Coordinates of C-alpha atoms and ligand atoms in Angstrom, one line a residue:
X1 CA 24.7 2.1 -38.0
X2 CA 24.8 2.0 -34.3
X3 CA 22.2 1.8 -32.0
X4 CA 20.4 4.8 -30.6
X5 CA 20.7 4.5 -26.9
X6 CA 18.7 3.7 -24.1
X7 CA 17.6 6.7 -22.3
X8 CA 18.0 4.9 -18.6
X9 CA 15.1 7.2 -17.3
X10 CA 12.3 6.1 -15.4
X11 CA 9.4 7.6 -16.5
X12 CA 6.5 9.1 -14.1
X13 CA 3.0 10.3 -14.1
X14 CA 1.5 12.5 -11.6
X15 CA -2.1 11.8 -10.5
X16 CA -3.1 14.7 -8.0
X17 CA -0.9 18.4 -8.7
X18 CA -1.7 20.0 -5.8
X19 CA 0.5 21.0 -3.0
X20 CA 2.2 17.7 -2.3
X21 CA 3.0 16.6 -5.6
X22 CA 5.7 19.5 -5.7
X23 CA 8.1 17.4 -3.5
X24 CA 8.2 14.6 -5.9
X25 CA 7.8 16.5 -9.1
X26 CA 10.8 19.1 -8.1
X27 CA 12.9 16.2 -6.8
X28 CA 12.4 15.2 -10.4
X29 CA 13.4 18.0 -12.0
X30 CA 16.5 18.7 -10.1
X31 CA 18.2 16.4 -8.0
X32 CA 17.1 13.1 -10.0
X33 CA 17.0 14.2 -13.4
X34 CA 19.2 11.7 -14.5
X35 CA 17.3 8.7 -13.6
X36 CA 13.4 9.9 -13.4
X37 CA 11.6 12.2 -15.9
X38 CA 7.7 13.4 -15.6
X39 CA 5.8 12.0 -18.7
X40 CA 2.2 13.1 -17.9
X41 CA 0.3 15.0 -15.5
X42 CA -3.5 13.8 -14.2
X43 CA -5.9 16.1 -12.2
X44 CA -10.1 17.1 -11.9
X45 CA -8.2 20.9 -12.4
X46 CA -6.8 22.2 -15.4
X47 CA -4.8 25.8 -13.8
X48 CA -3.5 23.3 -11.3
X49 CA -2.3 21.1 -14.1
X50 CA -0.5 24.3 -15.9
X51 CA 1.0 25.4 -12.5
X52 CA 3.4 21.8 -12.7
X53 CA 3.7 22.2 -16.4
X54 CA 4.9 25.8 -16.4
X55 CA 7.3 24.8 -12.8
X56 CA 8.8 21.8 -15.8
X57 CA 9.4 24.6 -18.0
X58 CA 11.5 27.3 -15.8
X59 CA 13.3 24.1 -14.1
X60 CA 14.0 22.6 -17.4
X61 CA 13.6 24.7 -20.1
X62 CA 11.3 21.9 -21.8
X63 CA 8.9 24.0 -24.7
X64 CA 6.3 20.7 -25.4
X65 CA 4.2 20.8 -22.5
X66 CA 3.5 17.4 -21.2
X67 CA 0.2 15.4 -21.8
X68 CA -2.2 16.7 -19.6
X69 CA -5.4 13.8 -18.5
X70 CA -8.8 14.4 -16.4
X71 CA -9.2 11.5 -14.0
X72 CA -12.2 10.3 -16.6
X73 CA -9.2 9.7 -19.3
X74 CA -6.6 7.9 -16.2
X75 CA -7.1 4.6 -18.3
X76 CA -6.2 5.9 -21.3
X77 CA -2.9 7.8 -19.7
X78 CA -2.0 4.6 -18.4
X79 CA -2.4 2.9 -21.7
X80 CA -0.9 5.4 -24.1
X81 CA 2.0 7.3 -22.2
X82 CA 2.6 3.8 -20.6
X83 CA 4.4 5.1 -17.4
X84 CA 6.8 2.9 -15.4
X85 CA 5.4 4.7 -12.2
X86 CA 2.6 6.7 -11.3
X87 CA 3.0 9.1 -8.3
X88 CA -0.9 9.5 -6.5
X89 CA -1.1 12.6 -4.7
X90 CA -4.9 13.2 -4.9
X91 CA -7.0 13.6 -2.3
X92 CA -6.8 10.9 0.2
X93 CA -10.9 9.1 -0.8
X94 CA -9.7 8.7 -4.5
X95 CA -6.4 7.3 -3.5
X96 CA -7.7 3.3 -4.0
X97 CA -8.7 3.9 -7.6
X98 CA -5.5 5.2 -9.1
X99 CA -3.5 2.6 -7.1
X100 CA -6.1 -0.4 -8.2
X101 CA -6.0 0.7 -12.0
X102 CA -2.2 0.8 -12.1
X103 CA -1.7 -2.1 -10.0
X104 CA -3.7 -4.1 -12.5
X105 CA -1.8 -2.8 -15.5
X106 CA 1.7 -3.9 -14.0
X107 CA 2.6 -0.2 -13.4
X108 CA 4.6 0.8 -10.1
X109 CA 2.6 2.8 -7.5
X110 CA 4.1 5.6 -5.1
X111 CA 1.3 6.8 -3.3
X112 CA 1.3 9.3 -0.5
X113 CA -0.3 8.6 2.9
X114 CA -2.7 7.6 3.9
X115 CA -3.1 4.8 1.3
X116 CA -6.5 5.6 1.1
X117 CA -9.5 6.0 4.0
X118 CA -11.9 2.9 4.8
X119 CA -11.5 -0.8 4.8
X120 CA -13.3 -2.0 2.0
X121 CA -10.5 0.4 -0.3
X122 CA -8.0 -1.3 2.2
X123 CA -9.3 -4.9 1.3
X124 CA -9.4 -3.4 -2.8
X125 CA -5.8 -2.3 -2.6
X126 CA -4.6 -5.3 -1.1
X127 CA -6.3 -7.7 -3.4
X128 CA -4.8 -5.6 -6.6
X129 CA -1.4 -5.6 -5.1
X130 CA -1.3 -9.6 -4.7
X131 CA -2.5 -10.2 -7.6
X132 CA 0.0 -7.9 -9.5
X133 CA 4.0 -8.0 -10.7
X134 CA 4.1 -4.0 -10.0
X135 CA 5.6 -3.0 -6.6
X136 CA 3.8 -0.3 -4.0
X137 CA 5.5 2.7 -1.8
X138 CA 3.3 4.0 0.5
X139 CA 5.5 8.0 1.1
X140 CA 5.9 7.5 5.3
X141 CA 8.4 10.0 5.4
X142 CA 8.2 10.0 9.0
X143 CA 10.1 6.6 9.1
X144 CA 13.2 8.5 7.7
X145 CA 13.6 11.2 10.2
X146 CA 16.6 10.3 11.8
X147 CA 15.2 10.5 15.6
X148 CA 12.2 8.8 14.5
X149 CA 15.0 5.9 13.1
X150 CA 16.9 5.9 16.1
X151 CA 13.9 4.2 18.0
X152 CA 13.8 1.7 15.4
X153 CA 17.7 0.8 15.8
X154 CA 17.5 1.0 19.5
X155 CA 14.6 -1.6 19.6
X156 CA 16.0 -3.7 16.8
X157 CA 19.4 -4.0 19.1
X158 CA 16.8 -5.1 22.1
X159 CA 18.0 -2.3 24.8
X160 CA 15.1 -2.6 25.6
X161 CA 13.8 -5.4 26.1
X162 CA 10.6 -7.1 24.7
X163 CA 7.9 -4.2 24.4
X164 CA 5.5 -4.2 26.6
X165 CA 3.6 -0.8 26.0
X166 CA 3.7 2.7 24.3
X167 CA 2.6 5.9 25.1
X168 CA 2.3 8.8 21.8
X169 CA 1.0 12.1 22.1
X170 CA 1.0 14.1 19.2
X171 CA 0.4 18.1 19.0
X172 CA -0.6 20.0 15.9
X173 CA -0.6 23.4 16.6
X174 CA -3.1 26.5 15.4
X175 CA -0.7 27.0 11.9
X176 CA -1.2 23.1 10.9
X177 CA -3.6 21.9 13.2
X178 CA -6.1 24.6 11.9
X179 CA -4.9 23.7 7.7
X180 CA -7.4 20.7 8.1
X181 CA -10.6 22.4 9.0
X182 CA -10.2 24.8 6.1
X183 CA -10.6 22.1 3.1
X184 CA -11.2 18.7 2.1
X185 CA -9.7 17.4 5.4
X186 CA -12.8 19.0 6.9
X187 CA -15.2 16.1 5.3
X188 CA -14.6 12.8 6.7
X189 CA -15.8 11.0 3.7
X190 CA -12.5 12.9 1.9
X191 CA -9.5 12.3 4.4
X192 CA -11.3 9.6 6.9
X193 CA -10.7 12.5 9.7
X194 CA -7.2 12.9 11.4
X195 CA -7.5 9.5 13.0
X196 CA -6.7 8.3 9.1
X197 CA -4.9 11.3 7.5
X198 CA -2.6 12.1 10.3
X199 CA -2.7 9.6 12.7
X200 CA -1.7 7.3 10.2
X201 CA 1.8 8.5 10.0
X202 CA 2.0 7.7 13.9
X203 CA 0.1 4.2 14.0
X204 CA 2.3 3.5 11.3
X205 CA 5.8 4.4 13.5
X206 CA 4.3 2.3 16.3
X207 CA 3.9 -0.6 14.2
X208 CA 6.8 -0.5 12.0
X209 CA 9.0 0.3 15.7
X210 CA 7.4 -2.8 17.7
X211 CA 7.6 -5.0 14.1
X212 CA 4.0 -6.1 15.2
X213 CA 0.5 -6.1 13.6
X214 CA -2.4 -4.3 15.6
X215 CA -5.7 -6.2 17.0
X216 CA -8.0 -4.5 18.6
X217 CA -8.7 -0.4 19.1
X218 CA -11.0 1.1 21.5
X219 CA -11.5 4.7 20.3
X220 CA -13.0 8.6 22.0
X221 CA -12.8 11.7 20.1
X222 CA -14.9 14.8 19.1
X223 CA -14.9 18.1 17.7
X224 CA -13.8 20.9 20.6
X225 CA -12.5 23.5 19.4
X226 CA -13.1 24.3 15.7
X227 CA -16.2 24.6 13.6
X228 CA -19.1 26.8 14.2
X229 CA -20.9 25.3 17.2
X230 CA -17.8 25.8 19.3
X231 CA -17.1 29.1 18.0
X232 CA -20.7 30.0 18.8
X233 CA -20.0 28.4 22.3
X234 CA -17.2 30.6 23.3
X235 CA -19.0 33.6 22.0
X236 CA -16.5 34.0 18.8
X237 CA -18.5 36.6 16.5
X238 CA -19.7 36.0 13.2
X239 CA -16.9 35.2 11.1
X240 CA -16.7 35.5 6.4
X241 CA -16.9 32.2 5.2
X242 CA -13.3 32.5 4.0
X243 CA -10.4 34.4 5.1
X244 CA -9.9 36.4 1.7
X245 CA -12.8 38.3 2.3
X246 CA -11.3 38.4 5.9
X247 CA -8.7 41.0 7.4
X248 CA -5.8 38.3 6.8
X249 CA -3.6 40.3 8.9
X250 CA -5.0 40.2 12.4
X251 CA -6.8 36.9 12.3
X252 CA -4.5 34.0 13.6
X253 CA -6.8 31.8 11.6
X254 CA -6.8 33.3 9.0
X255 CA -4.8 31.5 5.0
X256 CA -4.0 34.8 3.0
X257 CA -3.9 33.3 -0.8
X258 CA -3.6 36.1 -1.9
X259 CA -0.2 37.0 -0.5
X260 CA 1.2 34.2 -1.4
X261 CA 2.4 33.4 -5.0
X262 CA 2.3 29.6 -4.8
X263 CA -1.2 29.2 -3.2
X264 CA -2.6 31.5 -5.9
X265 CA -1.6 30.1 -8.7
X266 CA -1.9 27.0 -6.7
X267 CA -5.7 27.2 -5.6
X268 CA -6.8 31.1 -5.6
X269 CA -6.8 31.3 -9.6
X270 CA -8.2 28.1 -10.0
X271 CA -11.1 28.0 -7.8
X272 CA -13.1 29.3 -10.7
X273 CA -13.1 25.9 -12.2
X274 CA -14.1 23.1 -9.6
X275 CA -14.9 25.5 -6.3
X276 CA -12.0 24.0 -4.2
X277 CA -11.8 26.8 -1.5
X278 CA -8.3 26.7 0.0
X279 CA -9.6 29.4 2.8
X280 CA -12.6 28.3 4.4
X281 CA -13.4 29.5 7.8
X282 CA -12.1 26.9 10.5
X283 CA -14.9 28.2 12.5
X284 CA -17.7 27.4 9.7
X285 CA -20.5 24.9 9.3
X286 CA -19.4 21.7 7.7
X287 CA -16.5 20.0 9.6
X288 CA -17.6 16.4 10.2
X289 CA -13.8 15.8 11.9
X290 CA -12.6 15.6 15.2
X291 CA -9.8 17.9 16.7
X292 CA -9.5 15.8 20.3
X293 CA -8.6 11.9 19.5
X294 CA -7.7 9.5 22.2
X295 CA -7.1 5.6 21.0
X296 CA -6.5 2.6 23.1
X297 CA -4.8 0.2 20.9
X298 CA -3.5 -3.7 21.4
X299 CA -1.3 -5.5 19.3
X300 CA -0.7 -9.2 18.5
X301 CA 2.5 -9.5 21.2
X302 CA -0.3 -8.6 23.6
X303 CA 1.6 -4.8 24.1
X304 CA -1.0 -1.9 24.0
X305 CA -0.8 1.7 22.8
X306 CA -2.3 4.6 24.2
X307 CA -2.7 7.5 21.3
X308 CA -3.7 10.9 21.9
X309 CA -4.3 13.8 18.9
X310 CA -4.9 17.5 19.0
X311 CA -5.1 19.9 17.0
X312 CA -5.1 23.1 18.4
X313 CA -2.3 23.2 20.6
X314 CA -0.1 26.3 21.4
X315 CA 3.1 24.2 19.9
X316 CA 3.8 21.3 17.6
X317 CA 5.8 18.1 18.5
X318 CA 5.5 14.6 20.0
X319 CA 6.1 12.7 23.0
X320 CA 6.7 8.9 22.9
X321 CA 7.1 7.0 25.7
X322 CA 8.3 3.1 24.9
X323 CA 7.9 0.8 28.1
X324 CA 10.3 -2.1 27.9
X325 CA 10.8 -5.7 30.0
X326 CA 14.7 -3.6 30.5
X327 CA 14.0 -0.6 30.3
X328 CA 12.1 2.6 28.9
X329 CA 12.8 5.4 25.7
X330 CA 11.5 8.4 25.8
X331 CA 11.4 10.7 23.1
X332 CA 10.7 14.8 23.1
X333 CA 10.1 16.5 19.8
X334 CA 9.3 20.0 19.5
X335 CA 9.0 21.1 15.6
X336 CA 7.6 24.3 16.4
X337 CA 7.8 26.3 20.0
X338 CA 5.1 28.6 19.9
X339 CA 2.8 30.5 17.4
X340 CA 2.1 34.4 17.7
X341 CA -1.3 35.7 17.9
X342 CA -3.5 34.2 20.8
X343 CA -5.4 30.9 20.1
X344 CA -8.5 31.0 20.9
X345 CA -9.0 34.8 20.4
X346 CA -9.5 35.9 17.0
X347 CA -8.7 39.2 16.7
X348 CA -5.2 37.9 18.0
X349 CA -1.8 40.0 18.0
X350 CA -1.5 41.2 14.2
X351 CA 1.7 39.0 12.8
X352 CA 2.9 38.0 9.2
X353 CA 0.7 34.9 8.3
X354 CA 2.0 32.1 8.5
X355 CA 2.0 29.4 5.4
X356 CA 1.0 26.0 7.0
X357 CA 2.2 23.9 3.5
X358 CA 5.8 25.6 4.4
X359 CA 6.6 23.1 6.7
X360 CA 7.3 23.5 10.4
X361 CA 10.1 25.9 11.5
X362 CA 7.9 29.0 11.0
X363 CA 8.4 31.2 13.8
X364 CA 11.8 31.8 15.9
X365 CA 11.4 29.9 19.5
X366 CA 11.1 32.2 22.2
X367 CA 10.3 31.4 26.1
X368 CA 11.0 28.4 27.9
X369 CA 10.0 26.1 25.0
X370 CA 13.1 24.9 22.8
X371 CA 12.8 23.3 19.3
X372 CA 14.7 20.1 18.6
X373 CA 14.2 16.9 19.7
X374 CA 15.8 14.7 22.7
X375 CA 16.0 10.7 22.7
X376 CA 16.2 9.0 26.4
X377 CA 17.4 5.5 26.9
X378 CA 17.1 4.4 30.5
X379 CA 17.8 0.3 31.1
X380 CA 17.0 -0.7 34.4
X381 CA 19.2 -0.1 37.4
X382 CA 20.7 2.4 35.3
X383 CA 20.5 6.4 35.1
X384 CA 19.4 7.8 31.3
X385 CA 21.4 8.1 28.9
X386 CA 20.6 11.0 26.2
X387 CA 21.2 9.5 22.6
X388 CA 22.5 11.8 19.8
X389 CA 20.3 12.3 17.3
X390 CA 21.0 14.0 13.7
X391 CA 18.0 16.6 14.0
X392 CA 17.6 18.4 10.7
X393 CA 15.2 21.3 10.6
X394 CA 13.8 20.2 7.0
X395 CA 10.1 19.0 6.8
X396 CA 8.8 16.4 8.7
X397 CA 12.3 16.7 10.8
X398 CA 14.7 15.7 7.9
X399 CA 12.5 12.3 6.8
X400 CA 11.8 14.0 3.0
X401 CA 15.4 14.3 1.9
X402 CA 15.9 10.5 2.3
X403 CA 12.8 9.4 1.6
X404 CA 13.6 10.7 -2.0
X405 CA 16.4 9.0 -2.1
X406 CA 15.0 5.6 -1.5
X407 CA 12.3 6.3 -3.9
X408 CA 14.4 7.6 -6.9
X409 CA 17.4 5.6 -6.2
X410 CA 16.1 3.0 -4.6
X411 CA 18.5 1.2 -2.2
X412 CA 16.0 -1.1 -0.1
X413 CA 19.0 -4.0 0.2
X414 CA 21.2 -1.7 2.3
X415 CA 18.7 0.5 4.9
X416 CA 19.0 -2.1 7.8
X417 CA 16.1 -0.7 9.1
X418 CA 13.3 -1.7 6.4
X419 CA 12.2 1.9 5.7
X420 CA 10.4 1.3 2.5
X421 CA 6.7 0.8 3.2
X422 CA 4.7 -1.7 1.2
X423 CA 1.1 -2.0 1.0
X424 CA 0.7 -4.1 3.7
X425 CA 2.6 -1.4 6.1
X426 CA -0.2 1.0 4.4
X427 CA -2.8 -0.8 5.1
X428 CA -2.8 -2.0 8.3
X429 CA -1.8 1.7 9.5
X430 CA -5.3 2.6 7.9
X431 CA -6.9 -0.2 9.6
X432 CA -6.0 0.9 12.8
X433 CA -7.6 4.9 12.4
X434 CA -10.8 3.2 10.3
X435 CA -11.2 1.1 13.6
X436 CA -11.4 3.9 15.5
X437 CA -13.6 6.0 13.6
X438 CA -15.5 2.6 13.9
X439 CA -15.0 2.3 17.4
X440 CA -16.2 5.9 17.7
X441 CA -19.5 5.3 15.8
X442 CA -20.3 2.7 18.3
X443 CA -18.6 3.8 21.1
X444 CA -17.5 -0.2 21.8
X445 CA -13.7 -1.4 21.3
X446 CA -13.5 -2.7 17.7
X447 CA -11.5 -5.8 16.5
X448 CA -9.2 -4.8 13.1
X449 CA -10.4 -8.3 11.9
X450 CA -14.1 -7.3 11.8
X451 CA -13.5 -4.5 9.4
X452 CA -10.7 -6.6 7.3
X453 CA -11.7 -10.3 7.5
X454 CA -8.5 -12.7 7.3
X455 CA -5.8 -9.8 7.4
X456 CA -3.4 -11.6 9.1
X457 CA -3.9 -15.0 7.4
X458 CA -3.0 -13.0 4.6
X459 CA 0.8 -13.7 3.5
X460 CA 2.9 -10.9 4.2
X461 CA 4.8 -10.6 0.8
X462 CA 7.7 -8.7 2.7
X463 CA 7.3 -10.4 6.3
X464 CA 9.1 -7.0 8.6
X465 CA 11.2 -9.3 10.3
X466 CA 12.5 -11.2 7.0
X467 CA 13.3 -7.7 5.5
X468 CA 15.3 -6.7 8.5
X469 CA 17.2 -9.8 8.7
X470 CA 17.7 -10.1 5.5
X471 CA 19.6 -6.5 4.9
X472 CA 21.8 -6.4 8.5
X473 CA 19.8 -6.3 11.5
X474 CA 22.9 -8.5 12.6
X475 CA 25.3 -5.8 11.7
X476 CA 23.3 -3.4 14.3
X477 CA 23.8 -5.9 17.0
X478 CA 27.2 -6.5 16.5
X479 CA 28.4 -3.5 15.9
X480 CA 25.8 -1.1 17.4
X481 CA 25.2 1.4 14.5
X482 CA 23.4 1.5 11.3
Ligands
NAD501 N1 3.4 12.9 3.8 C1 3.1 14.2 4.1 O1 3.7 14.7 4.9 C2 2.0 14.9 3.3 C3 2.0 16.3 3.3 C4 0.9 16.9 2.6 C5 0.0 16.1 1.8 N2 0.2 14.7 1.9 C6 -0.8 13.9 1.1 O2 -0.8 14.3 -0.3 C7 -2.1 14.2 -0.8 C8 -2.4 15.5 -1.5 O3 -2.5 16.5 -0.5 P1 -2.3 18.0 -0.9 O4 -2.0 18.8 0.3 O5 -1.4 18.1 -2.1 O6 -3.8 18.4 -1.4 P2 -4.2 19.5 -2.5 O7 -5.6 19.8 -2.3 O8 -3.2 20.6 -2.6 O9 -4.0 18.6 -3.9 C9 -4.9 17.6 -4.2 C10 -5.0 17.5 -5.7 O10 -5.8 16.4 -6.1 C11 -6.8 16.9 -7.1 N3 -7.9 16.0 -7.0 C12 -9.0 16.0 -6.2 N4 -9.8 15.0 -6.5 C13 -9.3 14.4 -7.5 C14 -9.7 13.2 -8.2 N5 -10.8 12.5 -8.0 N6 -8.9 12.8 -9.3 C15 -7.7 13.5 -9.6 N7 -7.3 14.6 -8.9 C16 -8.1 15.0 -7.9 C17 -7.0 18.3 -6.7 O11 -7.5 19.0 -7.8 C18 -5.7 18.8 -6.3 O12 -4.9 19.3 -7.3 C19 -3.0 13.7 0.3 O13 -3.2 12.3 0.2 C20 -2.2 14.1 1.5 O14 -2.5 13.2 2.6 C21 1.1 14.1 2.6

């Protein structure tokens, strides 16, 4: 009798079936059905739960609906269905716990950013993850859009010189911007405001480009623009408490749920159960955010960063600025040229809303404003020099497609550029937006080791430099392309 054979699967649960967890859960289904399967599904809500098992069921025709845990019954999930990965996409404050409990059982973690919010979680995750065999992914897709890639292989070949400085400005506009004064995002104690949920992203690309480890950060920021004070301010009228009891169609700040399929079934139809409002009025009471951040951070090499967030600008992008001993980069992203309706005035030009979880590209570019990105090399004594970059109009500027790849068929021995992002990667980009929201409560500079005693005594168990050596920074010198 032979054998029955191995079914070379790897097997993930899903803590967290909101919005997000669609990316990995479809990748799943389609694309890496061969070597991943979903085995069980985790969440506080039940519809949400039955949107992922019903989305298995079209995809894959699978009748047995999978087991289905409340986060009081994670442990037991974990012990029973014994995944080989779990895949945390809850909200950002109940990040720590997942990762902790399946750290300590030996079970792989892919967690999306921001690892979680504080540093005592940061100190928690950390611990588990050195004391455990499993292995940790922190999702910073960012690192795998190819412009954002092509600084990293332009600093690793040293055209520039040893960093001395950077300078990142990054834009949300009034469709995404405004997505994270409606819900959870609106409660600090939830995301950690956007110097955590968002700026993480960007703290992490500064540190994983200058391969250095922040110090110190020196942080301003307030609330300008949305929440009720402001609105009242500017003389902005009395406003529902949600947009579906709004008129959706000529209110630029308005979510229409209803309209949409996905963020019905999604949140609309499952309010009922736990009162998660998808639609709350970005000009309502309750935001304990900021929209305006400006950060002053230095790093170990003794090069600073100057950071600056908002998010209610007329377009989307980013503008880095990387100051070299030879030279300079400069790079221009715009993801999104404009947004119809007027910011600023509600009763704005009536338009077809638009979905902020739909990624960027949303609206064709019109006026002077292009979208697309442009990537500036200039060595001293020398005019500029535009690089070519492969810019892909898929979310968060092509970084998803191949961060999928690294995650379901993993590859980490031949990216040259160390794109995978381990816990430490996670948690010192947390570190740096808890500082500030530190620095911000006492409106003093704040040193990262005050909040995370011994950090960098701590062995690095992938040391950046190692990782990049070790898989072909050499072949980038030599040969100039990755
Ligand atoms: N990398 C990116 O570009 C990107 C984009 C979007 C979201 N995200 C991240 O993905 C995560 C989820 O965001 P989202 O937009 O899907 O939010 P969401 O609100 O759509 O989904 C969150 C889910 O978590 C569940 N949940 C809440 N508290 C829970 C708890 N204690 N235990 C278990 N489940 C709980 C909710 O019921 C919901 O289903 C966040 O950490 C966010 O930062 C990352």
């Amino acid at each position: 009798m032979s054998a029955a054979p191995v079914d070379p699967r790897r097997r993930y649960a899903f803590v967290g079936t909101g919005h997000r967890a669609e990316l990995y859960f479809d990748a799943i289904l389609h694309g890496y059905a061969d070597v991943a399967e979903p085995v069980a599904l985790c969440d506080t809500n039940a519809t949400r739960m039955t949107y992922y098992q019903r989305l298995r069921q079209r995809v894959s025709g699978a009748s047995k609906p999978l087991p289905a845990f409340r986060p009081g019954d994670y442990e037991d999930m974990l012990a029973t269905v014994r995944p080989d990965a779990v895949v945390v996409t809850t909200i950002d404050a109940s990040h720590a716990d997942y990762v902790v409990a399946a750290l300590d059982r030996g079970i792989d973690v892919i967690v999306e950013k921001p690892l979680t919010v504080d540093a005592p979680s940061c100190r928690r995750i950390a611990a588990a993850a050195r004391r455990s065999s499993a292995r940790l992914v922190v999702t910073f897709n960012y690192r795998y859009s190819p412009r954002n890639a092509s600084v990293k292989e332009l600093l690793l070949r040293g055209e520039i010189g040893e960093i001395t400085s950077v300078h990142f400005e990054w834009l949300l506009d009034t469709v995404h911007g405004a997505d994270y004064f409606r819900r959870w995002h609106r409660e600090k104690a939830n995301s950690g405001g956007l110097f955590v949920h968002k700026a993480t992203h960007h703290f992490d690309l500064v540190n994983w480009w200058l391969a250095d480890t922040p110090t110190t950060v020196y942080a301003h920021g307030s609330l300008r623009f949305y929440g009720a004070e402001n609105a009242n301010r500017r003389g902005i009228g009395r406003r529902p408490e949600r947009s579906h009891d709004a008129d959706t169609a000529n209110d630029p700040f308005a979510l229409d749920l209803a309209g949409s399929p996905r963020l019905r079934a999604l949140y609309l139809d499952a309010e009922r159960e736990d009162g998660y409002l998808r639609d709350r009025d970005v000009f309502s009471q309750g935001i304990t955010i900021e929209d305006n951040m400006a950060a002053l951070v230095r790093y170990d090499s003794g090069a600073s960063l100057t950071y600056s967030l908002n998010a209610h600008a007329p377009w989307e992008g980013y503008r880095v600025g990387i100051n070299g001993t030879e030279g300079r980069l400069e790079l221009d992203v715009c993801e999104r040229a404009s947004v119809a309706g007027r910011a600023g005035d509600i009763v704005g030009t009536p338009r077809p809303a638009l979905d902020p979880t739909a990624g960027s590209a949303g609206e064709p570019a019109t006026g002077s404003r292009r979208e697309g990105s442009r990537l500036l090399l200039q060595r001293h004594w020398q005019p500029a020099t535009e690089i070519d970059v492969a810019d892909e109009a898929s979310a968060h500027g092509g970084g998803d497609p191949r961060l999928l790849d690294d995650l379901f068929r993993p590859g980490r021995d031949a990216d040259p550029l160390g794109r995978a992002a381990g816990y430490r990667d996670g948690v010192l980009s947390v570190l740096v937006g808890a500082s500030a929201n530190e620095s911000l409560a006492r409106a003093s500079p704040v040193a990262i080791d005050e909040l995370y005693p011994g950090l960098r005594a701590e062995p690095d168990p992938e040391p950046h430099e190692d990782r990049i050596r070790a898989t072909g920074a050499a072949r980038l010198t030599n040969e100039g392309s990755a």
